[in-house]
XYZ file of C-alpha atoms in Angstrom:
581
model
C -54.189 49.035 20.523
C -51.015 47.080 20.437
C -47.566 47.347 19.474
C -45.465 44.263 18.601
C -41.904 44.938 18.560
C -39.901 41.467 18.282
C -36.584 42.692 18.609
C -33.375 42.268 20.960
C -31.686 44.227 23.937
C -30.661 47.098 24.353
C -33.226 48.468 21.450
C -35.710 46.786 23.146
C -35.171 47.907 26.611
C -35.206 51.990 24.956
C -38.288 51.255 23.445
C -40.231 50.189 26.754
C -38.600 52.438 29.003
C -39.378 55.497 26.629
C -43.118 54.388 25.962
C -44.299 56.294 29.096
C -43.182 59.726 27.980
C -44.705 59.655 24.493
C -48.511 61.142 24.797
C -51.125 58.282 23.378
C -49.723 55.357 24.139
C -51.089 55.348 27.611
C -53.548 52.316 26.809
C -51.507 50.356 24.154
C -50.711 47.250 24.895
C -46.695 45.990 24.350
C -46.116 42.758 22.651
C -42.392 41.405 23.006
C -40.942 38.325 21.203
C -38.638 35.621 22.136
C -36.015 37.744 21.441
C -36.884 39.717 24.726
C -38.188 36.583 26.630
C -34.798 37.023 28.646
C -34.497 37.639 32.548
C -32.888 40.918 32.154
C -35.225 42.179 29.826
C -38.419 40.890 32.355
C -36.587 42.588 35.220
C -37.591 45.981 33.793
C -40.422 47.460 36.079
C -41.856 48.683 32.506
C -41.962 45.142 31.011
C -44.911 43.930 33.632
C -47.844 43.734 31.836
C -46.366 42.740 28.795
C -46.878 39.591 26.260
C -44.196 37.974 24.491
C -44.561 35.397 21.680
C -41.948 32.478 21.600
C -41.050 28.782 21.381
C -43.292 26.483 23.541
C -41.001 26.009 26.508
C -43.503 23.250 28.595
C -41.012 20.093 27.140
C -42.127 18.325 30.594
C -41.056 14.901 30.515
C -39.860 14.819 26.514
C -37.070 12.896 26.362
C -34.134 13.368 23.893
C -32.496 11.014 21.569
C -30.580 9.523 24.331
C -32.881 9.654 27.086
C -32.718 12.458 29.102
C -35.218 14.630 29.755
C -36.113 18.165 30.019
C -36.362 18.150 33.879
C -33.030 16.162 33.844
C -31.327 18.567 31.636
C -32.418 21.723 33.983
C -30.927 19.838 36.975
C -27.375 19.529 35.243
C -27.833 22.969 33.824
C -27.974 24.699 37.340
C -25.459 22.324 38.502
C -22.854 22.706 35.925
C -23.365 26.455 35.265
C -24.733 27.895 38.761
C -28.170 29.511 37.349
C -31.209 28.735 35.485
C -31.210 28.895 31.585
C -31.650 32.785 30.903
C -32.891 32.551 27.413
C -35.175 30.219 25.470
C -33.478 28.249 23.112
C -30.846 26.020 25.139
C -33.202 22.763 24.794
C -33.208 23.568 20.865
C -29.555 23.833 20.697
C -29.443 20.559 22.391
C -31.407 18.874 20.021
C -29.554 20.491 16.831
C -26.587 19.197 18.162
C -28.094 15.670 18.918
C -29.255 15.700 15.562
C -25.600 16.792 13.888
C -23.670 14.179 15.892
C -26.145 11.423 14.741
C -26.179 12.290 11.187
C -22.671 12.144 11.221
C -22.655 8.885 13.242
C -24.839 7.421 10.548
C -23.179 8.085 7.332
C -19.450 7.640 8.773
C -17.527 4.865 7.045
C -14.580 3.514 8.461
C -11.627 2.408 5.700
C -8.428 1.144 6.992
C -8.905 2.792 10.470
C -9.828 6.127 9.168
C -13.269 7.580 9.554
C -14.432 9.455 6.630
C -17.625 11.905 6.659
C -18.984 12.260 3.442
C -20.440 15.987 3.107
C -22.993 15.372 0.683
C -24.155 12.111 2.752
C -24.190 14.124 5.747
C -26.616 16.951 4.020
C -28.851 13.796 2.697
C -29.143 12.400 6.160
C -30.205 15.549 7.828
C -32.797 16.455 4.812
C -34.391 12.951 5.625
C -34.844 13.683 9.484
C -37.932 12.120 10.694
C -39.601 11.104 13.838
C -36.338 12.628 15.743
C -36.694 12.245 19.528
C -35.997 15.365 20.684
C -36.079 17.441 24.192
C -38.298 19.923 22.229
C -40.556 17.576 20.744
C -40.630 15.104 17.654
C -38.383 16.432 14.900
C -38.718 16.367 11.177
C -37.121 18.556 8.731
C -38.870 19.386 5.256
C -37.092 20.315 2.328
C -35.713 23.250 3.363
C -34.410 22.647 6.723
C -37.218 23.480 9.005
C -36.909 20.386 11.644
C -38.380 22.109 14.724
C -41.626 21.078 16.539
C -43.137 24.645 15.635
C -45.096 24.701 18.812
C -45.349 28.214 19.710
C -46.589 29.862 23.249
C -47.607 33.456 24.396
C -46.960 34.435 27.666
C -48.224 37.175 30.146
C -45.237 38.714 32.505
C -46.943 39.393 35.644
C -44.079 39.673 38.285
C -40.659 41.256 37.547
C -39.145 39.630 40.598
C -40.312 36.097 39.018
C -39.170 35.902 35.542
C -39.512 31.780 35.925
C -43.140 32.178 36.494
C -43.855 34.772 33.674
C -42.041 32.456 31.130
C -44.308 29.787 32.627
C -47.632 31.755 32.280
C -49.027 30.567 29.109
C -52.437 32.344 28.018
C -51.932 31.117 24.460
C -50.536 28.385 22.413
C -50.276 26.598 19.048
C -48.567 23.645 17.528
C -49.069 22.951 13.429
C -48.691 19.060 14.835
C -51.129 18.929 17.372
C -48.883 17.838 19.909
C -48.222 20.864 22.337
C -49.135 20.401 25.742
C -51.754 22.806 25.688
C -53.245 22.739 21.560
C -55.762 24.269 20.177
C -58.596 22.150 18.930
C -58.481 21.960 15.404
C -60.824 21.071 12.598
C -59.408 17.748 10.749
C -60.079 17.315 6.815
C -58.938 13.489 5.661
C -56.360 13.632 2.876
C -57.079 11.608 -0.421
C -56.478 7.716 1.534
C -59.073 8.668 4.085
C -58.334 8.631 7.935
C -59.006 6.552 10.922
C -60.985 8.533 13.599
C -60.475 6.988 17.159
C -63.015 8.603 20.060
C -61.745 9.563 23.506
C -61.434 6.060 25.086
C -60.698 4.234 21.993
C -57.892 2.123 21.009
C -55.124 2.349 18.314
C -55.882 -0.840 16.069
C -53.240 -2.481 14.276
C -53.163 -6.256 13.345
C -50.868 -9.027 12.553
C -50.676 -11.124 9.517
C -48.355 -13.744 10.501
C -47.939 -17.768 9.602
C -49.397 -19.121 12.824
C -50.304 -22.493 11.647
C -49.066 -25.564 9.716
C -45.278 -26.440 9.026
C -43.753 -22.862 9.658
C -46.280 -21.928 12.661
C -43.145 -21.424 14.787
C -41.820 -18.586 12.132
C -45.209 -16.309 12.870
C -45.217 -16.931 16.563
C -41.812 -15.727 16.884
C -42.943 -12.943 14.897
C -46.314 -12.596 16.868
C -44.150 -12.343 20.115
C -41.922 -9.475 18.950
C -44.611 -7.262 18.081
C -46.488 -8.127 21.488
C -43.109 -7.193 23.190
C -42.985 -3.643 21.085
C -46.521 -2.742 21.964
C -45.902 -3.661 25.613
C -42.836 -1.076 25.824
C -44.305 1.573 23.240
C -47.062 2.318 25.765
C -50.080 4.381 24.714
C -50.133 6.907 22.020
C -51.650 10.001 23.368
C -53.591 8.523 25.825
C -54.919 5.913 23.658
C -53.769 1.751 24.224
C -52.468 -0.178 21.382
C -54.698 -2.966 20.435
C -53.610 -5.779 18.421
C -56.598 -8.060 18.243
C -56.274 -11.898 16.904
C -53.755 -12.335 14.719
C -54.736 -13.361 11.011
C -53.263 -16.262 9.836
C -50.865 -15.997 6.409
C -50.441 -19.814 5.929
C -46.922 -18.627 4.402
C -48.809 -18.675 0.990
C -50.452 -16.356 -1.282
C -54.143 -17.918 -0.407
C -53.328 -17.196 3.028
C -52.166 -14.153 2.324
C -55.250 -12.736 0.594
C -57.815 -14.369 2.634
C -56.012 -12.462 5.805
C -55.829 -8.938 4.346
C -59.666 -9.315 2.889
C -60.290 -10.002 6.627
C -58.412 -7.374 8.201
C -59.628 -4.771 5.584
C -63.226 -5.760 6.535
C -62.413 -4.934 10.402
C -63.231 -1.043 11.100
C -60.672 1.270 12.278
C -57.457 -0.877 11.607
C -54.459 1.500 10.699
C -51.677 -0.720 9.634
C -50.550 -4.260 9.436
C -47.089 -6.019 10.852
C -46.552 -8.830 8.371
C -46.745 -10.825 6.592
C -44.249 -13.804 7.678
C -43.956 -15.310 4.260
C -42.945 -13.037 0.824
C -45.399 -15.587 -1.210
C -48.058 -14.091 1.133
C -47.436 -10.841 0.967
C -47.308 -10.449 -2.901
C -51.055 -11.301 -2.335
C -51.671 -9.355 0.928
C -50.070 -6.089 -0.092
C -52.216 -4.797 -3.142
C -55.284 -5.438 -1.294
C -54.072 -3.535 1.704
C -52.915 -0.970 -0.336
C -55.968 -0.122 -2.182
C -57.125 0.054 1.268
C -54.996 2.826 2.510
C -53.462 1.031 4.817
C -50.052 0.337 5.437
C -48.030 -3.150 5.773
C -44.616 -3.394 7.267
C -42.931 -6.932 7.681
C -39.904 -7.915 9.610
C -39.102 -11.211 7.538
C -40.165 -10.536 4.055
C -36.803 -10.612 1.623
C -38.005 -11.242 -1.698
C -37.031 -8.542 -4.330
C -40.149 -8.332 -5.964
C -41.697 -7.177 -3.227
C -39.827 -3.784 -3.125
C -37.187 -2.876 -6.047
C -33.871 -4.047 -7.793
C -32.056 -1.453 -5.792
C -31.232 0.281 -9.199
C -34.402 2.297 -9.048
C -37.064 0.096 -10.724
C -39.880 -1.348 -8.729
C -40.634 -5.253 -8.019
C -43.662 -6.544 -9.682
C -45.109 -6.819 -6.563
C -44.393 -3.585 -5.106
C -47.344 -1.723 -3.994
C -47.604 1.787 -2.262
C -47.747 1.358 1.716
C -45.406 -1.455 1.679
C -42.142 -1.110 3.841
C -40.137 -4.102 5.781
C -37.148 -3.872 8.335
C -35.773 -7.530 6.622
C -33.042 -7.098 4.143
C -33.743 -7.251 0.497
C -32.292 -10.666 -0.962
C -30.301 -9.187 -3.824
C -27.970 -8.416 -0.574
C -28.352 -11.949 0.717
C -27.847 -13.765 -2.527
C -24.930 -11.830 -3.341
C -23.269 -12.704 -0.093
C -23.885 -16.147 -0.505
C -22.468 -16.237 -3.825
C -19.210 -14.112 -2.711
C -18.443 -16.744 0.096
C -18.801 -20.034 -1.991
C -16.807 -18.033 -4.858
C -14.032 -16.077 -3.111
C -14.010 -17.597 0.355
C -14.586 -21.186 -0.248
C -12.803 -21.334 -3.802
C -15.465 -23.217 -5.381
C -16.470 -22.316 -8.860
C -19.256 -25.164 -9.918
C -22.782 -24.327 -7.875
C -26.798 -25.505 -8.328
C -29.418 -24.046 -6.784
C -33.138 -25.043 -5.999
C -36.191 -23.146 -5.423
C -39.830 -23.897 -4.669
C -41.858 -21.195 -6.838
C -42.186 -19.216 -3.884
C -41.319 -15.272 -4.674
C -39.112 -15.954 -1.274
C -37.004 -18.822 -2.939
C -36.926 -18.313 -6.449
C -35.825 -14.657 -6.036
C -33.159 -15.741 -3.657
C -31.936 -18.445 -5.525
C -32.062 -16.466 -8.758
C -30.176 -13.128 -6.970
C -27.310 -16.397 -5.873
C -27.210 -17.915 -9.103
C -26.646 -13.884 -11.015
C -24.362 -13.205 -8.663
C -22.412 -16.033 -8.914
C -22.280 -16.165 -12.374
C -20.921 -12.503 -12.593
C -18.111 -13.607 -9.971
C -16.687 -16.069 -12.819
C -18.559 -19.267 -11.523
C -20.950 -21.698 -13.127
C -24.482 -22.453 -12.446
C -24.730 -26.030 -13.698
C -28.105 -26.714 -12.433
C -31.073 -24.068 -11.561
C -34.159 -26.530 -10.692
C -37.210 -26.543 -8.387
C -39.286 -28.777 -6.461
C -42.900 -28.328 -5.537
C -44.388 -27.595 -2.413
C -45.536 -30.637 -0.322
C -43.421 -32.720 -2.376
C -41.964 -35.670 -0.164
C -39.681 -37.674 -2.817
C -36.556 -35.348 -4.055
C -35.241 -38.518 -5.716
C -35.495 -37.201 -9.022
C -34.187 -33.416 -8.329
C -31.470 -35.012 -6.206
C -30.577 -36.863 -9.108
C -30.681 -33.781 -11.835
C -28.462 -31.965 -9.425
C -25.856 -34.545 -9.527
C -25.714 -34.790 -12.804
C -24.188 -31.098 -13.257
C -21.519 -32.044 -10.494
C -21.988 -29.053 -8.334
C -19.337 -28.551 -5.999
C -22.048 -26.527 -3.733
C -25.869 -26.381 -3.869
C -27.689 -23.265 -2.547
C -31.235 -24.390 -1.729
C -33.218 -21.249 0.188
C -36.002 -22.738 0.987
C -38.376 -23.884 3.702
C -39.446 -26.930 5.732
C -40.686 -29.663 5.468
C -39.180 -29.641 1.788
C -35.804 -28.652 3.252
C -35.801 -31.828 5.642
C -36.828 -34.094 2.926
C -33.821 -32.715 0.649
C -31.098 -32.781 2.958
C -32.343 -36.150 4.670
C -32.352 -37.988 1.216
C -29.101 -36.443 -0.419
C -27.280 -39.682 1.196
C -29.291 -42.162 -1.164
C -27.933 -40.132 -4.135
C -24.797 -41.096 -6.387
C -22.366 -37.946 -6.917
C -23.473 -36.046 -4.429
C -21.130 -37.558 -1.530
C -18.749 -34.291 -1.607
C -21.058 -31.703 -2.173
C -21.526 -28.756 0.245
C -25.085 -27.614 1.062
C -26.167 -24.077 1.766
C -29.174 -23.285 3.056
C -30.618 -19.559 3.841
C -32.728 -17.914 6.513
C -35.774 -20.164 6.075
C -33.947 -23.342 7.394
C -31.617 -21.172 10.032
C -34.337 -22.639 12.429
C -34.015 -25.092 15.432
C -35.992 -27.802 14.048
C -33.934 -27.630 10.957
C -30.759 -27.447 12.908
C -31.558 -30.191 15.235
C -31.680 -33.140 12.074
C -28.375 -34.901 12.033
C -27.946 -34.334 8.166
C -28.041 -30.674 8.618
C -24.537 -30.635 10.289
C -21.831 -29.051 8.464
C -24.156 -27.118 6.583
C -23.577 -23.124 6.012
C -26.561 -20.936 5.902
C -27.124 -17.545 5.129
C -29.359 -15.119 6.691
C -29.712 -11.891 8.393
C -26.730 -10.848 10.717
C -28.133 -11.767 14.167
C -25.345 -9.926 16.061
C -27.345 -7.244 17.695
C -25.803 -7.380 21.024
C -26.136 -4.230 22.934
C -27.997 -1.925 20.346
C -31.031 0.033 21.647
C -34.616 0.243 19.725
C -36.385 3.160 19.608
C -37.337 3.519 23.405
C -34.163 2.294 24.997
C -34.522 -1.479 25.069
C -31.275 -3.372 23.923
C -31.544 -6.659 21.959
C -30.155 -8.762 25.135
C -32.815 -7.207 27.571
C -35.324 -8.133 24.652
C -33.738 -11.507 24.842
C -33.929 -11.862 28.554
C -37.668 -10.767 28.368
C -38.776 -12.894 25.509
C -37.966 -16.230 27.502
C -39.110 -14.749 30.649
C -42.443 -14.133 28.817
C -42.521 -17.292 26.563
C -40.439 -19.952 28.107
C -37.795 -20.484 25.144
C -35.280 -18.408 23.092
C -36.505 -17.344 19.883
C -36.524 -20.210 17.570
C -35.901 -18.296 14.318
C -34.262 -15.323 12.845
C -36.594 -12.157 12.529
C -38.279 -11.521 16.315
C -35.973 -8.470 16.137
C -36.822 -7.109 12.939
C -40.604 -7.393 13.487
C -40.218 -5.641 16.715
C -38.542 -2.971 14.804
C -41.214 -2.828 12.020
C -43.601 -2.483 15.449
C -42.016 0.612 16.516
C -41.542 1.836 13.020
C -45.299 1.651 12.926
C -46.267 3.124 16.161
C -43.883 5.883 15.907
C -45.237 7.230 12.870
C -48.590 6.880 13.954
C -47.870 8.999 17.322
C -46.104 11.603 14.727
C -49.093 12.086 12.510
C -51.902 11.962 15.016
C -54.189 15.100 15.389
C -56.402 15.510 18.020
C -59.735 17.760 16.896
C -62.282 19.919 19.172
C -64.271 16.915 20.168
C -61.155 14.847 21.491
C -61.067 12.549 18.800
C -57.804 11.157 17.497
C -57.238 10.729 13.725
C -54.560 9.377 11.978
C -54.655 10.230 8.397
C -53.413 7.458 5.907
C -51.446 9.822 3.681
C -49.681 11.198 6.381
C -48.984 7.957 7.731
C -47.068 6.793 4.504
C -45.554 10.077 3.960
C -43.812 9.363 7.755
C -42.619 6.129 7.242
C -41.575 6.763 3.954
C -39.414 9.589 5.054
C -38.000 7.349 8.074
C -34.236 7.720 8.659
C -31.662 7.219 11.659
C -34.672 5.426 13.181
C -32.874 3.294 16.145
C -33.871 -0.492 15.901
C -32.472 -3.404 17.741
C -31.078 -4.586 14.716
C -29.329 -1.241 13.767
C -29.965 2.156 12.129
C -33.100 2.277 9.900
C -34.063 4.244 6.676
C -36.604 3.708 4.010
C -35.685 3.948 0.359
C -38.537 4.927 -2.004
C -39.503 1.343 -2.329
C -40.102 0.228 1.285
C -36.604 -1.200 2.094
C -35.877 -0.023 5.368
C -33.497 -2.711 6.979
C -29.941 -2.540 7.707
C -29.296 -5.275 5.284
C -26.490 -6.772 7.394
C -26.040 -10.664 6.205
C -24.000 -13.088 7.368
C -22.970 -16.840 7.093
C -22.926 -19.312 9.721
C -21.432 -22.821 9.809
C -23.883 -25.692 11.670
C -21.218 -27.776 13.637
C -23.262 -29.230 16.396
C -26.902 -30.389 16.051
C -27.215 -30.252 20.046
C -26.630 -26.787 20.230
C -28.569 -24.490 17.440
C -27.690 -21.256 19.260
C -23.724 -21.767 18.983
C -24.143 -22.694 15.220
C -26.588 -19.451 14.515
C -23.607 -17.517 16.468
C -20.877 -19.012 14.647
C -20.370 -16.668 11.923
C -18.024 -17.499 9.045
C -18.680 -14.704 6.613
C -20.484 -11.269 6.731
C -21.325 -8.380 4.571
C -23.320 -4.788 5.493
C -23.497 -2.181 2.479
C -23.352 0.435 5.359
C -20.329 -0.544 6.973
């Protein structure tokens, strides 16, 4: 009744032209494939009435990696080559080229002016392609190199004088991801972690778990703003708006992280969480959200305990479903140690923490790296959160005679330490060195902070464009216009990128069933995030390792020279390091 012949010209021409001369084929339906879905074959009189399978070419307003959509592409194609595309795979080949060039760009390393492209690294980068923005759709590579959107359509050829109309005359289509322009309704079966159902007209529910009260509320507020701007930029997902709801307060503490996570788990339909602000809160929140099948993405957690030791061993507070765009403090501690030992030429150091996973983890990373370089850590000590009198700990530090003191803690304890240094003998010539927890406007305004050094994320994002094309410079203009101030802390852009990662992953795995319900499978969402590679962030290109470290890991050291100009001090980079370049 039907003959399927997926071959090329000229053999295809001879078959269809000779079919009429063979008895018994008068009522047979003829069915070709993409090799014959070309203008020259469609012009044959005998081809009229045939069906053809091939790639679904209804790319519409799909934007490729650089923002070019298919409509723009077709206009340029015709202008440059004097004809419309005669065959089916021009856009696919454009996307393949973009994939290759993006992968080369991601793995290239410059050494002494020569750019090296490692062949194995290039293969690994392409193997990990996921969520790649193509004109043909969202691209993701499986283990054997299948990266396409896999959308297929069947067209019926009705007019030999109008091949373009026949190519657009879709009578049936299919996409395994559910995002083709005319998807066949699918029956959805949730995976082992369950799934979230979003009814027609319903919203995609995500939540923020940030420090929004207390001494460090400005840190959480800064990040909530980053989330809000990212949601605004990303827009709807398959026609569903994204709802942030009311942010939960992590209180920058284990107790706050636990309570906030419990409150979110109790809310129906929440897919993922952006947070926490503080690593100590994440250590308590992560196991609860993981057990509920949710994902937690942080723009500011940096404790190694939440991810790994960077050598394949999970940290004590790592739980599946946790990801972060902030750096791992093993990088920050090592960079701070190198600056003190190699750049400043110091050999005796002290470190102060407050017992929090962030402060203890970073102080430990610094101390270990400093010792490995050949320095001596003469004092390693702690204060308690809530302490106001730092005389005892400062006296202990002074007794060790350090040349530099690294104290990666938060306000207000950091305030009390630096303000009371002048009253302790033996610390007159000591250099004081803070970290990103104190790299905030309020601390930089203290007279005693002038002359200090600070380690933290490298904030020189400049013209970096995020997933929707917004650059960091544009983001800053909108931030100030919307909130009436410049960002007071360091991790707003990291949190914007974390939100973009979550929304992009939801968009990539969402499936719409026959009733119009959109399903987001929790296991699929984790796999999508785990495979993140080459993701364009405002902070740089993002790629996730096996334990959720996804950030660019770029660290800088700044010197604070003017309490009246904190922005200038944040930009006064005196040393930097990036494992990628």
